[in-house]
Short mmCIF file of C-alpha atoms in Angstrom, two decimals:
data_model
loop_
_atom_site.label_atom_id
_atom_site.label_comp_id
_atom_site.label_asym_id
_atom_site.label_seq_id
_atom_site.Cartn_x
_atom_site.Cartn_y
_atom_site.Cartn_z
CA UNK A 249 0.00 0.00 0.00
CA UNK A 250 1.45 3.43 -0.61
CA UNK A 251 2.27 6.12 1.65
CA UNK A 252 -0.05 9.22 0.88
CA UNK A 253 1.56 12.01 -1.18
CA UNK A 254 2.14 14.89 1.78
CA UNK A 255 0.05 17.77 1.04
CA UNK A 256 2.49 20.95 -0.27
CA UNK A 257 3.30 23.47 2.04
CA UNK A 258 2.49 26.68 0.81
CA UNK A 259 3.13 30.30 3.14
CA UNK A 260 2.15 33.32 2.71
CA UNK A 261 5.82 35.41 2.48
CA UNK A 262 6.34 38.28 5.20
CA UNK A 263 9.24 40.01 4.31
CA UNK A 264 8.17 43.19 6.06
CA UNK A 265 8.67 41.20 9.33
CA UNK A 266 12.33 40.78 7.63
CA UNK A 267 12.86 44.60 6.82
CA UNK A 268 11.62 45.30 9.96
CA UNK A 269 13.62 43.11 12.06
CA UNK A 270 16.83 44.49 10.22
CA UNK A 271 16.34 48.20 10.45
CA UNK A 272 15.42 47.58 14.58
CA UNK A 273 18.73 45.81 14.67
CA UNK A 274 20.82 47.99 12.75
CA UNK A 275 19.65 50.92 14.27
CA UNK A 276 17.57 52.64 11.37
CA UNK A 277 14.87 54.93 10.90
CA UNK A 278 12.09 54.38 8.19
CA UNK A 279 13.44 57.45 6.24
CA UNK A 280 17.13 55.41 6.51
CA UNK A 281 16.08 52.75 4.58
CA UNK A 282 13.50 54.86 2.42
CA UNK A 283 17.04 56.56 1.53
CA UNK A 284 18.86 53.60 0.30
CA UNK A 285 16.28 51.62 -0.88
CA UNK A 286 14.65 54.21 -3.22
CA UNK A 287 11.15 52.83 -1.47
CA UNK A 288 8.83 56.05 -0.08
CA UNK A 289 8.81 55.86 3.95
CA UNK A 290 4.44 55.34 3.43
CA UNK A 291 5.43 52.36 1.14
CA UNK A 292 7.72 51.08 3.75
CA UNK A 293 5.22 51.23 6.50
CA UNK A 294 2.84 49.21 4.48
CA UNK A 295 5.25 46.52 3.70
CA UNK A 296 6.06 46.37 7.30
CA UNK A 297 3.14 46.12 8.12
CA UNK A 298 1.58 43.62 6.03
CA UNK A 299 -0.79 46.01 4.19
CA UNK A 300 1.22 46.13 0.26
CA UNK A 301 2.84 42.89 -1.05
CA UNK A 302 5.68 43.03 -2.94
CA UNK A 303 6.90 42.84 -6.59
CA UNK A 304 10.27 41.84 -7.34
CA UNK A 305 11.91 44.44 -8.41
CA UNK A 306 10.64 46.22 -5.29
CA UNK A 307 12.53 43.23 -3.56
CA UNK A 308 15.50 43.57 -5.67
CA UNK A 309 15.78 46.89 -4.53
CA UNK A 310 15.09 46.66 -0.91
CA UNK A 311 17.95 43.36 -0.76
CA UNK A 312 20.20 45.88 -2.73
CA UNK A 313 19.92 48.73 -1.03
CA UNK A 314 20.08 46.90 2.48
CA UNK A 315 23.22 44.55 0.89
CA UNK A 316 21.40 41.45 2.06
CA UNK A 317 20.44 38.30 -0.18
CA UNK A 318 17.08 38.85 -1.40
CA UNK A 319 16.07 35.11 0.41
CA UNK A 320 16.60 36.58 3.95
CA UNK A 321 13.71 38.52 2.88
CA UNK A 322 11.52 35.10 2.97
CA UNK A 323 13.27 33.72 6.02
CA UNK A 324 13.50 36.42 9.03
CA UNK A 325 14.15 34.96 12.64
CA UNK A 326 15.53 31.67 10.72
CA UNK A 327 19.55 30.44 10.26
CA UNK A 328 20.50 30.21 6.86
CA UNK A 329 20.70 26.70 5.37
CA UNK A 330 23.67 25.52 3.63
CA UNK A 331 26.41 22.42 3.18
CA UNK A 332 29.99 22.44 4.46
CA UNK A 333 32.27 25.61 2.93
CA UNK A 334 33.29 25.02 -0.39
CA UNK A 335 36.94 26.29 0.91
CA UNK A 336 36.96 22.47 2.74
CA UNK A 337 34.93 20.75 0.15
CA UNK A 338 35.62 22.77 -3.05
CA UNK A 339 32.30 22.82 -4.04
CA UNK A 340 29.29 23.95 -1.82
CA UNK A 341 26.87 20.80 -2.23
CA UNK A 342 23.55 23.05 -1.57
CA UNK A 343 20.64 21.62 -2.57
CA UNK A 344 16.63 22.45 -1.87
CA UNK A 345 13.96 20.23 -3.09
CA UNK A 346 10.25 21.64 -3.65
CA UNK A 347 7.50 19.97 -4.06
CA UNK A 348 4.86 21.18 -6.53
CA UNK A 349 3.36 23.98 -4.67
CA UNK A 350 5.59 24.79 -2.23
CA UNK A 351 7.15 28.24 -1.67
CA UNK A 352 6.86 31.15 -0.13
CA UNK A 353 3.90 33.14 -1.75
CA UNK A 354 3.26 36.68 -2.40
CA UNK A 355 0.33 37.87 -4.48
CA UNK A 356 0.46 41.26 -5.92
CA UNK A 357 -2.44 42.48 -8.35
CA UNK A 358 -0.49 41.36 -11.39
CA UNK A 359 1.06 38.26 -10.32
CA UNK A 360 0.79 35.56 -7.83
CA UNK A 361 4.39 34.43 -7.33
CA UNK A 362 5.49 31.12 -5.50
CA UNK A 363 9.02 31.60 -4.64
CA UNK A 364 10.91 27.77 -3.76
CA UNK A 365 14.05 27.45 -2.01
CA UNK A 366 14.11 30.51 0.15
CA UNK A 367 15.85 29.08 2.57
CA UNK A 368 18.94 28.55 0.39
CA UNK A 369 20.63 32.14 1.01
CA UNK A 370 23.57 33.51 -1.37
CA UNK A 371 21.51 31.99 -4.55
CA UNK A 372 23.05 33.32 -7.95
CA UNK A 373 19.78 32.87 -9.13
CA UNK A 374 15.89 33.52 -7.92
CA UNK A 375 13.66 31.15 -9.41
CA UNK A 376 10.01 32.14 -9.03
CA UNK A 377 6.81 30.45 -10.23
CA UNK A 378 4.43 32.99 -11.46
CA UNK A 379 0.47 33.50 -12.48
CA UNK A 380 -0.01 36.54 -14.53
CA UNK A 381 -3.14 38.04 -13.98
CA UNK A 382 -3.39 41.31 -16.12
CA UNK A 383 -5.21 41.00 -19.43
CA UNK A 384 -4.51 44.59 -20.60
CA UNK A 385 -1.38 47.47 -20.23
CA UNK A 386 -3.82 49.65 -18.52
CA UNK A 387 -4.98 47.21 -16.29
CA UNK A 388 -1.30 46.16 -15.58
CA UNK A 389 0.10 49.68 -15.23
CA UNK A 390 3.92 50.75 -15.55
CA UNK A 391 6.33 48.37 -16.62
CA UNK A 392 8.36 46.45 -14.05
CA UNK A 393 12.46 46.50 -14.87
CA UNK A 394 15.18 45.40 -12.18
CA UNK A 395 18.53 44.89 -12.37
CA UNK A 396 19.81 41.78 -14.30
CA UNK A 397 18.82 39.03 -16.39
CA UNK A 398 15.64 37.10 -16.19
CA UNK A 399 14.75 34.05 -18.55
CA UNK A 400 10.88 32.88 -18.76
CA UNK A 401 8.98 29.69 -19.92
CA UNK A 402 5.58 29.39 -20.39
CA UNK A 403 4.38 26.19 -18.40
CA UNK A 404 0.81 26.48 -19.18
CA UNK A 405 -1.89 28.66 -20.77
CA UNK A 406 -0.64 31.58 -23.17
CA UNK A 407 1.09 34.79 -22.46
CA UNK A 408 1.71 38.11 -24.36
CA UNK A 409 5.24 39.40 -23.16
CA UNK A 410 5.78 43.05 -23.25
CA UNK A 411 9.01 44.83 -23.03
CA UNK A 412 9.36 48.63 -23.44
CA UNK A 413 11.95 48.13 -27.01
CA UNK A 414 10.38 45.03 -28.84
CA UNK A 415 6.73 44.62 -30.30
CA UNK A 416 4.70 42.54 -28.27
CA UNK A 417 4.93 38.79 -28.82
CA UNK A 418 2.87 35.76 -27.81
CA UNK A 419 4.39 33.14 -25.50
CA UNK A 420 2.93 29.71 -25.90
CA UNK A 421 3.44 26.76 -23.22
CA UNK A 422 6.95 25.08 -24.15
CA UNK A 423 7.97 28.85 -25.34
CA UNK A 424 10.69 31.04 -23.35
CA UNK A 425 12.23 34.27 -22.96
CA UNK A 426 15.84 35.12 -22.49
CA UNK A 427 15.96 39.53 -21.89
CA UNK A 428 17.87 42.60 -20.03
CA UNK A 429 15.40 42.73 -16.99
CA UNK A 430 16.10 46.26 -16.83
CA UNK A 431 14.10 46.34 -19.60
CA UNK A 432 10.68 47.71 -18.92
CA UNK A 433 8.76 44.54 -19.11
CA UNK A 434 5.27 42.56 -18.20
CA UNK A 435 3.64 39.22 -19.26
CA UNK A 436 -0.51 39.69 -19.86
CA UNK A 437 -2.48 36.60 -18.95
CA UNK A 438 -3.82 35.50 -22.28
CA UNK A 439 -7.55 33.33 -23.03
CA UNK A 440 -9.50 32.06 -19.79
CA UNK A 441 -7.85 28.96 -18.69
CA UNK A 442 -4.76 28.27 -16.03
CA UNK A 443 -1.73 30.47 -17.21
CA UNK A 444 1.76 29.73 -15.54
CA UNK A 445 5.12 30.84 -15.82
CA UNK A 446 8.45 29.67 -14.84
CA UNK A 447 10.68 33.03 -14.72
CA UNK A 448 14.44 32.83 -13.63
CA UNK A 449 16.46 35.94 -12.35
CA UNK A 450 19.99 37.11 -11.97
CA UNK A 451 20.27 40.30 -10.39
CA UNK A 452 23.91 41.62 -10.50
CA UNK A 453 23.50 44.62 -7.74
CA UNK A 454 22.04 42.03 -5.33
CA UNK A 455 24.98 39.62 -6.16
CA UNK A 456 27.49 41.93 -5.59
CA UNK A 457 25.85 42.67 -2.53
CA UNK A 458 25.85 39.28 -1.24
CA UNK A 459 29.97 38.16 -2.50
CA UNK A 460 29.64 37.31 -5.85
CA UNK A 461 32.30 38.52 -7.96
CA UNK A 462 30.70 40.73 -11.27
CA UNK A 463 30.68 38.31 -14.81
CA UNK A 464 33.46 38.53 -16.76
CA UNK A 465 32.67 40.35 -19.63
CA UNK A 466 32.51 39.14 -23.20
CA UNK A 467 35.10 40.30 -25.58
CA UNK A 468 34.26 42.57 -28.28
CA UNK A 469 35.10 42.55 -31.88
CA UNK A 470 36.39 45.59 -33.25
CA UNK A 471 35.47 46.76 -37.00
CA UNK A 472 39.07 46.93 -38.40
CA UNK A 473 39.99 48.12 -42.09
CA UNK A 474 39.36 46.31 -45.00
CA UNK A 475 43.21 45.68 -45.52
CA UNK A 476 43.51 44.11 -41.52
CA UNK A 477 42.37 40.94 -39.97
CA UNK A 478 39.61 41.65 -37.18
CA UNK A 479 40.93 42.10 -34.18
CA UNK A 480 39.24 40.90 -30.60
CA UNK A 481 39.57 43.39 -27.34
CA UNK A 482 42.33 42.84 -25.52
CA UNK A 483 44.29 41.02 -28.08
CA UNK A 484 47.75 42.77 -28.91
CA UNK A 485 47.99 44.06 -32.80
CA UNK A 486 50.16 41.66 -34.83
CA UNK A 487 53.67 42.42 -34.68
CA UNK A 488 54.61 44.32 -37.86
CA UNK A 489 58.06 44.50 -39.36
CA UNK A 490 60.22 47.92 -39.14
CA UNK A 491 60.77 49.19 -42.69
CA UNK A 492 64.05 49.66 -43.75
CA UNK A 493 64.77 52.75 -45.62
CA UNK A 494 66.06 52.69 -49.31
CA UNK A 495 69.08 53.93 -50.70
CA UNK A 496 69.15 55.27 -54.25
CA UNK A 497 72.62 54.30 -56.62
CA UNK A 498 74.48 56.95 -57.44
#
């Protein structure tokens, strides 16, 4: 006989109990962390307080300007998780299994976002399960951009993905997304049935914040003339030979 399949924990997120807990201990004043944040004090008291749930780039800023991993935002009061240093074991070994529905949750009026392994801290990536909800621009309002990268699939239902440079485009299930996230963007819930999205972020500022050294940058070709080999950043010019001057006979 088999063992019942354990129902999946879903919580509601509270990472104004986190914010809170932070600027008691360090000290700080609303208008402090209004200052580095970006976030107006009002908007601050409300996510304190329970009464405005969060979008991610509002948490990407708050983690950035606080230089704290965005997951201690989902995980206030708690130790961080984590295998033996990679300095004794040369790699870290993390790992975070979640079962389908599990996550911390935060439901905003556009999305309804499932974040899994929040309690993996120093993450150089945010995966977050997402339910667009928005059918229209106007409904959705301004465009969301962050710092970073972000990639998307479409796991079910249809999307039409926005971005603030490109023409809209439709997003089927099995379809993805690769884009600058500072890229004014938005996914609109498309036809009446389930719609969900698998979206993946990088967010440089935050990973700075937290250790992580910046990505090495890709080298860039240079236009050279037509009678010279193209030449690659960085790369030295090809040695050329001295000319020798010529004598004329008397």
């Amino acid at each position: 006989m088999s063992e019942p399949k354990p129902e999946p924990r879903s919580m509601p997120a509270r990472p104004g109990a986190a914010v809170r807990a932070l600027r008691e201990q360090r000290g700080w004043t609303l208008a402090d962390v209004s200052e580095r944040t970006g976030l107006s004090v009002s908007t601050l008291s409300k996510v304190e307080n329970d009464k405005m749930s969060l979008t991610y780039d509002k948490l990407s800023r708050i983690s950035k300007g606080l230089a704290i991993d965005i997951g201690q935002l989902f995980a206030a009061g708690s130790a961080p998780h984590g295998a033996a240093p990679s300095s004794v074991r040369g790699f870290s070994g993390r790992r975070s299994v979640s079962r389908s529905g599990e996550g911390s949750v935060i439901d905003t009026p556009n999305y309804g976002h499932v974040y899994p392994a929040t309690e993996l801290l120093n993450k150089q990536m945010v995966p977050i399960f997402g339910q667009p909800k928005a059918r229209t621009l106007e409904e959705f309002g301004e465009l969301l951009r962050h710092s970073g990268e972000e990639f998307s699939v479409v796991l079910e239902g249809a999307v039409l993905f926005h971005t603030e440079l490109y023409a809209p485009v439709l997003l089927q299930a099995g379809d993805s997304v690769y884009f600058d996230s500072s890229m004014g963007h938005a996914y609109l819930r498309v036809g009446d049935g389930p719609c969900r999205v698998l979206t993946v972020c990088s967010d440089a500022a935050s990973l700075a914040a937290a250790g992580y050294p910046p990505p090495v940058a890709e080298p860039q070709v240079q236009r050279a003339p037509a009678s010279q080999e193209v030449a690659v950043a960085g790369t030295p010019p090809p040695a050329t030979k001295p000319k020798t001057a010529k004598t004329r006979r008397p």
